[in-house]
mmCIF file of C-alpha atoms in Angstrom:
data_model
loop_
_atom_site.group_PDB
_atom_site.id
_atom_site.type_symbol
_atom_site.label_atom_id
_atom_site.label_comp_id
_atom_site.label_asym_id
_atom_site.label_seq_id
_atom_site.Cartn_x
_atom_site.Cartn_y
_atom_site.Cartn_z
ATOM 1 C CA UNK G 24 13.362 30.026 -39.828
ATOM 2 C CA UNK G 25 16.698 28.318 -39.336
ATOM 3 C CA UNK G 26 16.484 24.756 -38.033
ATOM 4 C CA UNK G 27 18.857 24.349 -35.057
ATOM 5 C CA UNK G 28 21.579 21.747 -35.044
ATOM 6 C CA UNK G 29 23.245 19.960 -32.157
ATOM 7 C CA UNK G 30 25.950 22.646 -32.262
ATOM 8 C CA UNK G 31 23.319 25.245 -31.395
ATOM 9 C CA UNK G 32 23.226 23.963 -27.808
ATOM 10 C CA UNK G 33 26.478 24.702 -26.023
ATOM 11 C CA UNK G 34 25.488 24.756 -22.350
ATOM 12 C CA UNK G 35 27.405 22.375 -20.071
ATOM 13 C CA UNK G 36 24.232 21.924 -18.083
ATOM 14 C CA UNK G 37 22.850 19.711 -20.843
ATOM 15 C CA UNK G 38 25.109 16.837 -19.842
ATOM 16 C CA UNK G 39 24.891 13.090 -19.374
ATOM 17 C CA UNK G 40 25.827 13.584 -15.705
ATOM 18 C CA UNK G 41 22.684 15.662 -15.107
ATOM 19 C CA UNK G 42 20.470 13.542 -17.364
ATOM 20 C CA UNK G 43 21.453 10.312 -15.591
ATOM 21 C CA UNK G 44 20.649 11.669 -12.131
ATOM 22 C CA UNK G 45 17.339 13.214 -13.115
ATOM 23 C CA UNK G 46 16.569 10.039 -15.045
ATOM 24 C CA UNK G 47 17.255 7.952 -11.921
ATOM 25 C CA UNK G 48 14.752 9.973 -9.884
ATOM 26 C CA UNK G 49 12.280 9.816 -12.750
ATOM 27 C CA UNK G 50 12.734 6.048 -12.956
ATOM 28 C CA UNK G 51 12.011 5.696 -9.223
ATOM 29 C CA UNK G 52 8.795 7.679 -9.676
ATOM 30 C CA UNK G 53 7.797 5.493 -12.626
ATOM 31 C CA UNK G 54 8.453 2.269 -10.689
ATOM 32 C CA UNK G 55 6.365 3.475 -7.723
ATOM 33 C CA UNK G 56 3.573 4.623 -10.057
ATOM 34 C CA UNK G 57 3.630 1.313 -11.950
ATOM 35 C CA UNK G 58 3.590 -0.882 -8.834
ATOM 36 C CA UNK G 59 0.815 1.061 -7.107
ATOM 37 C CA UNK G 60 -1.104 1.435 -10.373
ATOM 38 C CA UNK G 61 -1.129 -2.334 -10.856
ATOM 39 C CA UNK G 62 -2.550 -2.718 -7.327
ATOM 40 C CA UNK G 63 -5.290 -0.221 -8.139
ATOM 41 C CA UNK G 64 -6.140 -1.915 -11.428
ATOM 42 C CA UNK G 65 -6.255 -5.312 -9.738
ATOM 43 C CA UNK G 66 -8.424 -3.993 -6.903
ATOM 44 C CA UNK G 67 -10.999 -2.773 -9.437
ATOM 45 C CA UNK G 68 -11.270 -6.103 -11.200
ATOM 46 C CA UNK G 69 -14.307 -8.340 -10.657
ATOM 47 C CA UNK G 70 -12.107 -11.418 -10.784
ATOM 48 C CA UNK G 71 -9.381 -11.537 -8.123
ATOM 49 C CA UNK G 72 -7.707 -14.988 -7.979
ATOM 50 C CA UNK G 73 -5.993 -13.854 -4.768
ATOM 51 C CA UNK G 74 -8.259 -11.288 -3.053
ATOM 52 C CA UNK G 75 -6.576 -8.232 -1.596
ATOM 53 C CA UNK G 76 -6.602 -8.054 2.221
ATOM 54 C CA UNK G 77 -9.217 -6.039 4.092
ATOM 55 C CA UNK G 78 -6.648 -4.967 6.682
ATOM 56 C CA UNK G 79 -5.192 -2.529 7.203
ATOM 57 C CA UNK G 80 -8.233 -0.561 6.099
ATOM 58 C CA UNK G 81 -5.990 2.306 4.906
ATOM 59 C CA UNK G 82 -3.791 0.199 2.599
ATOM 60 C CA UNK G 83 -5.497 1.306 -0.639
ATOM 61 C CA UNK G 84 -5.554 4.861 0.691
ATOM 62 C CA UNK G 85 -1.738 4.737 0.910
ATOM 63 C CA UNK G 86 -1.015 2.897 -2.341
ATOM 64 C CA UNK G 87 -3.285 5.080 -4.465
ATOM 65 C CA UNK G 88 -1.969 8.210 -2.744
ATOM 66 C CA UNK G 89 1.586 7.105 -3.576
ATOM 67 C CA UNK G 90 0.514 6.469 -7.173
ATOM 68 C CA UNK G 91 -0.711 10.014 -7.660
ATOM 69 C CA UNK G 92 2.185 11.550 -5.692
ATOM 70 C CA UNK G 93 4.775 9.679 -7.785
ATOM 71 C CA UNK G 94 3.029 10.657 -11.028
ATOM 72 C CA UNK G 95 2.763 14.282 -9.958
ATOM 73 C CA UNK G 96 6.421 14.470 -8.903
ATOM 74 C CA UNK G 97 7.445 12.918 -12.228
ATOM 75 C CA UNK G 98 6.044 15.836 -14.245
ATOM 76 C CA UNK G 99 8.745 18.446 -13.429
ATOM 77 C CA UNK G 100 11.413 15.739 -13.518
ATOM 78 C CA UNK G 101 10.355 14.734 -17.034
ATOM 79 C CA UNK G 102 10.413 18.364 -18.190
ATOM 80 C CA UNK G 103 13.944 18.863 -16.818
ATOM 81 C CA UNK G 104 15.073 15.606 -18.365
ATOM 82 C CA UNK G 105 13.686 16.608 -21.774
ATOM 83 C CA UNK G 106 15.395 20.009 -21.532
ATOM 84 C CA UNK G 107 18.741 18.356 -20.779
ATOM 85 C CA UNK G 108 18.611 15.819 -23.629
ATOM 86 C CA UNK G 109 16.853 18.075 -26.149
ATOM 87 C CA UNK G 110 20.011 18.611 -28.318
ATOM 88 C CA UNK G 111 20.075 14.856 -28.996
ATOM 89 C CA UNK G 112 17.110 15.358 -31.304
ATOM 90 C CA UNK G 113 19.389 17.206 -33.711
ATOM 91 C CA UNK G 114 22.288 14.770 -33.617
ATOM 92 C CA UNK G 115 23.200 13.538 -37.142
ATOM 93 C CA UNK G 116 22.293 9.936 -37.926
ATOM 94 C CA UNK G 117 25.370 7.759 -38.745
ATOM 95 C CA UNK G 118 25.638 6.840 -42.405
ATOM 96 C CA UNK G 119 26.831 3.286 -41.871
ATOM 97 C CA UNK G 120 24.000 0.817 -41.391
ATOM 98 C CA UNK G 121 25.841 -0.962 -38.568
ATOM 99 C CA UNK G 122 26.011 2.256 -36.573
ATOM 100 C CA UNK G 123 22.678 3.618 -37.727
ATOM 101 C CA UNK G 124 20.645 0.652 -36.437
ATOM 102 C CA UNK G 125 21.508 1.113 -32.727
ATOM 103 C CA UNK G 126 20.935 4.836 -33.126
ATOM 104 C CA UNK G 127 17.539 4.245 -34.714
ATOM 105 C CA UNK G 128 16.634 1.797 -31.920
ATOM 106 C CA UNK G 129 17.713 4.271 -29.286
ATOM 107 C CA UNK G 130 15.807 7.185 -30.796
ATOM 108 C CA UNK G 131 12.755 5.081 -31.484
ATOM 109 C CA UNK G 132 12.615 3.920 -27.875
ATOM 110 C CA UNK G 133 13.076 7.500 -26.678
ATOM 111 C CA UNK G 134 10.273 8.721 -28.958
ATOM 112 C CA UNK G 135 7.923 6.053 -27.580
ATOM 113 C CA UNK G 136 9.040 6.660 -24.009
ATOM 114 C CA UNK G 137 8.626 10.432 -24.219
ATOM 115 C CA UNK G 138 5.268 10.334 -26.017
ATOM 116 C CA UNK G 139 3.720 7.718 -23.719
ATOM 117 C CA UNK G 140 5.112 9.436 -20.629
ATOM 118 C CA UNK G 141 3.605 12.752 -21.691
ATOM 119 C CA UNK G 142 0.226 11.104 -22.350
ATOM 120 C CA UNK G 143 0.326 9.156 -19.074
ATOM 121 C CA UNK G 144 1.244 12.113 -16.909
ATOM 122 C CA UNK G 145 -1.061 14.572 -18.675
ATOM 123 C CA UNK G 146 -4.126 12.337 -18.629
ATOM 124 C CA UNK G 147 -3.329 11.298 -15.065
ATOM 125 C CA UNK G 148 -3.245 14.935 -13.974
ATOM 126 C CA UNK G 149 -6.532 15.619 -15.774
ATOM 127 C CA UNK G 150 -8.024 12.568 -14.064
ATOM 128 C CA UNK G 151 -7.109 14.086 -10.689
ATOM 129 C CA UNK G 152 -8.932 17.231 -11.825
ATOM 130 C CA UNK G 153 -11.796 14.989 -13.074
ATOM 131 C CA UNK G 154 -11.748 16.564 -16.529
ATOM 132 C CA UNK G 155 -11.976 14.124 -19.445
ATOM 133 C CA UNK G 156 -11.763 15.938 -22.811
ATOM 134 C CA UNK G 157 -11.403 12.626 -24.663
ATOM 135 C CA UNK G 158 -13.645 9.797 -25.758
ATOM 136 C CA UNK G 159 -11.587 6.766 -24.736
ATOM 137 C CA UNK G 160 -11.577 4.851 -21.459
ATOM 138 C CA UNK G 161 -9.059 6.473 -19.137
ATOM 139 C CA UNK G 162 -8.558 3.358 -17.038
ATOM 140 C CA UNK G 163 -7.964 0.950 -19.954
ATOM 141 C CA UNK G 164 -5.713 3.403 -21.813
ATOM 142 C CA UNK G 165 -3.717 4.348 -18.716
ATOM 143 C CA UNK G 166 -3.190 0.671 -17.905
ATOM 144 C CA UNK G 167 -2.108 -0.333 -21.434
ATOM 145 C CA UNK G 168 0.241 2.617 -21.984
ATOM 146 C CA UNK G 169 2.002 1.890 -18.679
ATOM 147 C CA UNK G 170 3.435 -1.292 -20.180
ATOM 148 C CA UNK G 171 4.434 0.527 -23.383
ATOM 149 C CA UNK G 172 6.263 3.164 -21.339
ATOM 150 C CA UNK G 173 8.023 0.563 -19.178
ATOM 151 C CA UNK G 174 9.100 -1.415 -22.249
ATOM 152 C CA UNK G 175 10.524 1.688 -23.906
ATOM 153 C CA UNK G 176 12.241 2.646 -20.624
ATOM 154 C CA UNK G 177 13.939 -0.747 -20.354
ATOM 155 C CA UNK G 178 15.208 -0.510 -23.959
ATOM 156 C CA UNK G 179 16.485 3.010 -23.284
ATOM 157 C CA UNK G 180 18.300 1.905 -20.112
ATOM 158 C CA UNK G 181 19.821 -1.104 -21.885
ATOM 159 C CA UNK G 182 21.197 1.048 -24.723
ATOM 160 C CA UNK G 183 22.489 3.749 -22.387
ATOM 161 C CA UNK G 184 23.610 1.534 -19.493
ATOM 162 C CA UNK G 185 27.395 2.084 -19.869
ATOM 163 C CA UNK G 186 26.976 5.864 -19.936
ATOM 164 C CA UNK G 187 24.413 5.802 -17.123
ATOM 165 C CA UNK G 188 26.724 3.710 -14.946
ATOM 166 C CA UNK G 189 29.716 5.995 -15.542
ATOM 167 C CA UNK G 190 27.666 9.140 -15.017
ATOM 168 C CA UNK G 191 26.112 7.970 -11.750
ATOM 169 C CA UNK G 192 29.384 6.698 -10.283
ATOM 170 C CA UNK G 193 31.359 9.764 -11.343
ATOM 171 C CA UNK G 194 31.242 13.379 -10.188
ATOM 172 C CA UNK G 195 28.353 15.482 -11.443
ATOM 173 C CA UNK G 196 30.850 17.943 -12.971
ATOM 174 C CA UNK G 197 32.667 15.184 -14.869
ATOM 175 C CA UNK G 198 32.741 16.082 -18.583
ATOM 176 C CA UNK G 199 33.722 12.636 -19.921
ATOM 177 C CA UNK G 200 30.367 12.089 -21.625
ATOM 178 C CA UNK G 201 29.633 15.700 -22.553
ATOM 179 C CA UNK G 202 28.968 16.638 -26.150
ATOM 180 C CA UNK G 203 32.151 18.148 -27.673
ATOM 181 C CA UNK G 204 30.524 21.541 -28.238
ATOM 182 C CA UNK G 205 28.984 21.774 -24.739
ATOM 183 C CA UNK G 206 31.554 24.189 -23.321
ATOM 184 C CA UNK G 207 29.523 27.192 -22.174
ATOM 185 C CA UNK G 208 28.886 27.542 -18.465
ATOM 186 C CA UNK G 209 25.227 27.910 -17.534
ATOM 187 C CA UNK G 210 23.639 30.507 -15.259
ATOM 188 C CA UNK G 211 23.738 27.977 -12.401
ATOM 189 C CA UNK G 212 25.855 24.955 -11.587
ATOM 190 C CA UNK G 213 24.889 21.404 -12.452
ATOM 191 C CA UNK G 214 24.133 20.841 -8.781
ATOM 192 C CA UNK G 215 21.861 23.870 -8.991
ATOM 193 C CA UNK G 216 19.891 22.231 -11.821
ATOM 194 C CA UNK G 217 19.537 19.061 -9.758
ATOM 195 C CA UNK G 218 18.386 21.034 -6.717
ATOM 196 C CA UNK G 219 15.854 22.862 -8.904
ATOM 197 C CA UNK G 220 14.573 19.573 -10.372
ATOM 198 C CA UNK G 221 14.311 17.891 -6.968
ATOM 199 C CA UNK G 222 12.663 20.921 -5.369
ATOM 200 C CA UNK G 223 10.133 21.188 -8.199
ATOM 201 C CA UNK G 224 9.252 17.513 -7.851
ATOM 202 C CA UNK G 225 8.783 17.835 -4.083
ATOM 203 C CA UNK G 226 6.723 21.014 -4.519
ATOM 204 C CA UNK G 227 4.440 19.332 -7.066
ATOM 205 C CA UNK G 228 3.979 16.370 -4.737
ATOM 206 C CA UNK G 229 3.201 18.718 -1.836
ATOM 207 C CA UNK G 230 0.632 20.649 -3.883
ATOM 208 C CA UNK G 231 -1.178 17.367 -4.215
ATOM 209 C CA UNK G 232 -0.674 15.931 -0.717
ATOM 210 C CA UNK G 233 -1.563 19.243 0.984
ATOM 211 C CA UNK G 234 -5.185 18.195 0.616
ATOM 212 C CA UNK G 235 -4.646 15.605 3.324
ATOM 213 C CA UNK G 236 -2.496 17.811 5.609
ATOM 214 C CA UNK G 237 -4.520 19.576 8.332
ATOM 215 C CA UNK G 238 -4.492 23.339 7.796
ATOM 216 C CA UNK G 239 -2.829 23.169 4.368
ATOM 217 C CA UNK G 240 -5.863 22.322 2.257
ATOM 218 C CA UNK G 241 -6.116 25.775 0.696
ATOM 219 C CA UNK G 242 -2.932 25.272 -1.302
ATOM 220 C CA UNK G 243 -3.849 21.772 -2.532
ATOM 221 C CA UNK G 244 -4.027 23.029 -6.111
ATOM 222 C CA UNK G 245 -3.639 19.573 -7.644
ATOM 223 C CA UNK G 246 -6.337 17.868 -5.570
ATOM 224 C CA UNK G 247 -9.047 20.522 -5.243
ATOM 225 C CA UNK G 248 -11.776 18.219 -3.918
ATOM 226 C CA UNK G 249 -9.609 17.304 -0.923
ATOM 227 C CA UNK G 250 -9.984 20.862 0.337
ATOM 228 C CA UNK G 251 -13.704 20.566 0.905
ATOM 229 C CA UNK G 252 -15.096 19.566 4.254
ATOM 230 C CA UNK G 253 -16.381 16.071 4.667
ATOM 231 C CA UNK G 254 -16.282 13.253 2.147
ATOM 232 C CA UNK G 255 -15.855 14.586 -1.419
ATOM 233 C CA UNK G 256 -18.505 13.669 -3.987
ATOM 234 C CA UNK G 257 -17.390 12.632 -7.447
ATOM 235 C CA UNK G 258 -20.800 11.890 -8.939
ATOM 236 C CA UNK G 259 -24.019 13.429 -7.725
ATOM 237 C CA UNK G 260 -27.345 11.630 -7.667
ATOM 238 C CA UNK G 261 -28.627 14.036 -10.308
ATOM 239 C CA UNK G 262 -25.746 13.326 -12.716
ATOM 240 C CA UNK G 263 -26.224 9.578 -12.115
ATOM 241 C CA UNK G 264 -29.931 9.893 -12.915
ATOM 242 C CA UNK G 265 -31.081 8.121 -9.751
ATOM 243 C CA UNK G 266 -32.964 10.828 -7.822
ATOM 244 C CA UNK G 267 -36.496 9.663 -8.619
ATOM 245 C CA UNK G 268 -35.889 5.975 -7.962
ATOM 246 C CA UNK G 269 -33.679 6.482 -4.896
ATOM 247 C CA UNK G 270 -36.215 8.766 -3.223
ATOM 248 C CA UNK G 271 -39.261 6.649 -4.133
ATOM 249 C CA UNK G 272 -41.302 5.043 -1.334
ATOM 250 C CA UNK G 273 -41.320 1.873 -3.437
ATOM 251 C CA UNK G 274 -37.533 1.463 -3.095
ATOM 252 C CA UNK G 275 -36.496 -1.997 -1.934
ATOM 253 C CA UNK G 276 -33.096 -3.576 -1.363
ATOM 254 C CA UNK G 277 -33.243 -7.018 -2.928
ATOM 255 C CA UNK G 278 -31.243 -9.863 -1.347
ATOM 256 C CA UNK G 279 -30.787 -12.992 -3.460
ATOM 257 C CA UNK G 280 -29.179 -16.334 -2.661
ATOM 258 C CA UNK G 281 -30.145 -19.022 -5.126
ATOM 259 C CA UNK G 282 -33.916 -19.473 -4.903
ATOM 260 C CA UNK G 283 -34.113 -17.484 -1.669
ATOM 261 C CA UNK G 284 -34.741 -13.768 -1.814
ATOM 262 C CA UNK G 285 -35.833 -10.908 0.448
ATOM 263 C CA UNK G 286 -36.866 -7.360 -0.345
ATOM 264 C CA UNK G 287 -36.203 -4.766 2.377
ATOM 265 C CA UNK G 288 -37.364 -1.184 2.538
ATOM 266 C CA UNK G 289 -35.152 1.463 4.075
ATOM 267 C CA UNK G 290 -37.344 1.368 7.160
ATOM 268 C CA UNK G 291 -36.649 -2.358 7.429
ATOM 269 C CA UNK G 292 -32.917 -1.651 7.310
ATOM 270 C CA UNK G 293 -33.192 1.080 9.954
ATOM 271 C CA UNK G 294 -35.039 -1.347 12.241
ATOM 272 C CA UNK G 295 -32.169 -3.857 12.111
ATOM 273 C CA UNK G 296 -29.167 -3.805 14.460
ATOM 274 C CA UNK G 297 -26.962 -0.869 13.527
ATOM 275 C CA UNK G 298 -23.173 -1.010 13.475
ATOM 276 C CA UNK G 299 -20.562 1.739 13.255
ATOM 277 C CA UNK G 300 -17.376 1.572 11.190
ATOM 278 C CA UNK G 301 -14.835 4.374 10.972
ATOM 279 C CA UNK G 302 -13.290 3.830 7.562
ATOM 280 C CA UNK G 303 -11.477 5.869 4.930
ATOM 281 C CA UNK G 304 -12.810 6.178 1.432
ATOM 282 C CA UNK G 305 -10.040 6.596 -1.130
ATOM 283 C CA UNK G 306 -10.581 7.611 -4.737
ATOM 284 C CA UNK G 307 -8.588 6.523 -7.771
ATOM 285 C CA UNK G 308 -7.864 10.237 -8.235
ATOM 286 C CA UNK G 309 -5.760 10.050 -5.087
ATOM 287 C CA UNK G 310 -7.864 11.949 -2.548
ATOM 288 C CA UNK G 311 -9.060 10.215 0.576
ATOM 289 C CA UNK G 312 -11.109 11.073 3.654
ATOM 290 C CA UNK G 313 -12.246 9.192 6.718
ATOM 291 C CA UNK G 314 -15.849 9.079 7.884
ATOM 292 C CA UNK G 315 -17.924 7.433 10.602
ATOM 293 C CA UNK G 316 -20.384 5.159 8.809
ATOM 294 C CA UNK G 317 -23.468 3.668 10.492
ATOM 295 C CA UNK G 318 -25.690 1.000 9.051
ATOM 296 C CA UNK G 319 -26.365 -2.711 8.773
ATOM 297 C CA UNK G 320 -23.488 -5.165 8.657
ATOM 298 C CA UNK G 321 -23.465 -6.869 5.255
ATOM 299 C CA UNK G 322 -22.914 -10.255 6.908
ATOM 300 C CA UNK G 323 -26.191 -9.797 8.825
ATOM 301 C CA UNK G 324 -28.046 -9.227 5.543
ATOM 302 C CA UNK G 325 -26.464 -12.287 3.965
ATOM 303 C CA UNK G 326 -27.609 -14.344 6.958
ATOM 304 C CA UNK G 327 -31.211 -13.340 6.192
ATOM 305 C CA UNK G 328 -31.071 -15.366 2.971
ATOM 306 C CA UNK G 329 -29.006 -18.212 4.429
ATOM 307 C CA UNK G 330 -25.798 -17.393 2.589
ATOM 308 C CA UNK G 331 -22.810 -19.306 4.008
ATOM 309 C CA UNK G 332 -19.522 -17.491 4.691
ATOM 310 C CA UNK G 333 -16.877 -17.510 2.001
ATOM 311 C CA UNK G 334 -19.072 -16.441 -0.915
ATOM 312 C CA UNK G 335 -18.454 -13.532 -3.265
ATOM 313 C CA UNK G 336 -21.430 -11.222 -3.678
ATOM 314 C CA UNK G 337 -22.513 -9.060 -6.577
ATOM 315 C CA UNK G 338 -23.479 -5.495 -5.656
ATOM 316 C CA UNK G 339 -25.776 -3.672 -8.059
ATOM 317 C CA UNK G 340 -26.657 0.011 -8.041
ATOM 318 C CA UNK G 341 -29.758 1.841 -9.183
ATOM 319 C CA UNK G 342 -27.568 3.695 -11.679
ATOM 320 C CA UNK G 343 -26.976 1.762 -14.861
ATOM 321 C CA UNK G 344 -24.451 3.590 -17.029
ATOM 322 C CA UNK G 345 -21.437 3.550 -14.720
ATOM 323 C CA UNK G 346 -18.765 0.866 -15.003
ATOM 324 C CA UNK G 347 -18.908 0.458 -11.222
ATOM 325 C CA UNK G 348 -22.700 0.082 -11.024
ATOM 326 C CA UNK G 349 -22.429 -3.716 -11.069
ATOM 327 C CA UNK G 350 -19.411 -5.084 -9.200
ATOM 328 C CA UNK G 351 -18.303 -8.186 -7.339
ATOM 329 C CA UNK G 352 -17.307 -7.941 -3.682
ATOM 330 C CA UNK G 353 -14.808 -10.685 -2.752
ATOM 331 C CA UNK G 354 -15.848 -13.036 0.047
ATOM 332 C CA UNK G 355 -13.306 -11.760 2.581
ATOM 333 C CA UNK G 356 -14.729 -8.236 2.157
ATOM 334 C CA UNK G 357 -18.345 -9.475 2.369
ATOM 335 C CA UNK G 358 -17.638 -11.376 5.605
ATOM 336 C CA UNK G 359 -15.597 -8.591 7.262
ATOM 337 C CA UNK G 360 -17.429 -7.185 10.305
ATOM 338 C CA UNK G 361 -16.576 -3.628 9.223
ATOM 339 C CA UNK G 362 -18.325 -3.932 5.861
ATOM 340 C CA UNK G 363 -21.658 -2.137 6.059
ATOM 341 C CA UNK G 364 -24.631 -1.195 3.991
ATOM 342 C CA UNK G 365 -24.402 2.343 5.310
ATOM 343 C CA UNK G 366 -27.449 4.442 6.163
ATOM 344 C CA UNK G 367 -25.704 7.330 7.915
ATOM 345 C CA UNK G 368 -22.461 9.264 7.560
ATOM 346 C CA UNK G 369 -20.916 11.233 10.440
ATOM 347 C CA UNK G 370 -24.105 11.086 12.500
ATOM 348 C CA UNK G 371 -26.442 12.269 9.759
ATOM 349 C CA UNK G 372 -28.754 10.463 7.378
ATOM 350 C CA UNK G 373 -26.905 9.557 4.228
ATOM 351 C CA UNK G 374 -27.393 12.331 1.691
ATOM 352 C CA UNK G 375 -28.672 11.550 -1.783
ATOM 353 C CA UNK G 376 -25.267 12.399 -3.277
ATOM 354 C CA UNK G 377 -23.524 10.065 -0.849
ATOM 355 C CA UNK G 378 -25.725 7.142 -1.852
ATOM 356 C CA UNK G 379 -29.121 7.405 -0.118
ATOM 357 C CA UNK G 380 -31.017 5.231 0.593
ATOM 358 C CA UNK G 381 -28.097 2.824 1.201
ATOM 359 C CA UNK G 382 -24.531 2.416 0.056
ATOM 360 C CA UNK G 383 -21.667 -0.011 0.472
ATOM 361 C CA UNK G 384 -18.671 0.874 2.624
ATOM 362 C CA UNK G 385 -15.895 -1.693 3.055
ATOM 363 C CA UNK G 386 -12.311 -1.470 4.352
ATOM 364 C CA UNK G 387 -9.394 -1.190 1.914
ATOM 365 C CA UNK G 388 -11.554 -0.942 -1.206
ATOM 366 C CA UNK G 389 -11.271 1.655 -4.024
ATOM 367 C CA UNK G 390 -13.766 4.475 -3.649
ATOM 368 C CA UNK G 391 -15.212 3.840 -7.101
ATOM 369 C CA UNK G 392 -16.132 0.333 -5.873
ATOM 370 C CA UNK G 393 -17.918 1.590 -2.742
ATOM 371 C CA UNK G 394 -21.218 1.326 -4.571
ATOM 372 C CA UNK G 395 -23.815 4.038 -3.977
ATOM 373 C CA UNK G 396 -27.596 3.699 -4.344
ATOM 374 C CA UNK G 397 -27.460 -0.080 -3.873
ATOM 375 C CA UNK G 398 -30.549 -1.932 -5.138
ATOM 376 C CA UNK G 399 -29.525 -5.598 -5.201
ATOM 377 C CA UNK G 400 -27.114 -7.916 -3.380
ATOM 378 C CA UNK G 401 -26.704 -11.344 -4.958
ATOM 379 C CA UNK G 402 -24.722 -14.180 -3.411
ATOM 380 C CA UNK G 403 -22.603 -15.894 -6.062
ATOM 381 C CA UNK G 404 -22.047 -19.626 -6.261
#
């Protein structure tokens, strides 16, 4: 099999003018995904030096939705970008060391950028589908590789900045930075390639966001759980191994503040004053849905053990093997009147899969941190 050379690719569509424009859109997607991803990562941390706000209650719903939309739209843009610059892989390396070093730096940064981008976007898409055919932590890996990708992107932009600037300020049909052998007209114009890239990105984003558009859920191919009625369920009680303990008559919700403690049955919770909060629950996978939650205000429970306002609280679940089974709720969330230990959802008793006998629901908090099957609430010093 004959190995192609740079001369094998003669289409004028593979030009710096096209690559720069697609790269600009791709860069915008990456910046949005990075910024919103950092918010999500911070929101999931137990230690928040500056707690995120509880209002508006839909803020995390928007930022995480933007994160997944930007990542989804970046997939077709990255594929178009790789197609345009593919001949560069076969460009001869300069023989002089002085010229070879910048070339090696450029290609090395591109190799890192392309490989990390492919891993980020692929694993992110599989996370939306909730399919994890790997043994590493998705969250930790996704977070770490984001900085590798951004570093490689900055090096790539720095090396290519003069060409990028000329290409973006010039006409898309300008051939000043074309490869000498790129003389063959393509089946469409360069503007046609850009329209195709932009349309593909918008279509991919729509296939995801359709899950939140009334009447369009059936075509939400990239967010299948958003199509179901009601609040989606990521982990069932059976898969969490909590059915026996959650349904036991001996279940008690333990409240602890220093040396003071109370143990409440579900009947005790039902007998307390009930509150209603209409709040969205938004998953790290990007889907979100709003429900009417009814239960006991968390602040009322903290008052039972004499906990003063302004204290973080630790929320512990019956389940033990999930990373979110033991989390810290910042004080502003614990004291918010909308934060409930929910007993009902949409007018019905909380189902076992939604967290029966009681679950946390708080405004503007990642869904994975809305702890189900709560067994203990501890006021921290």
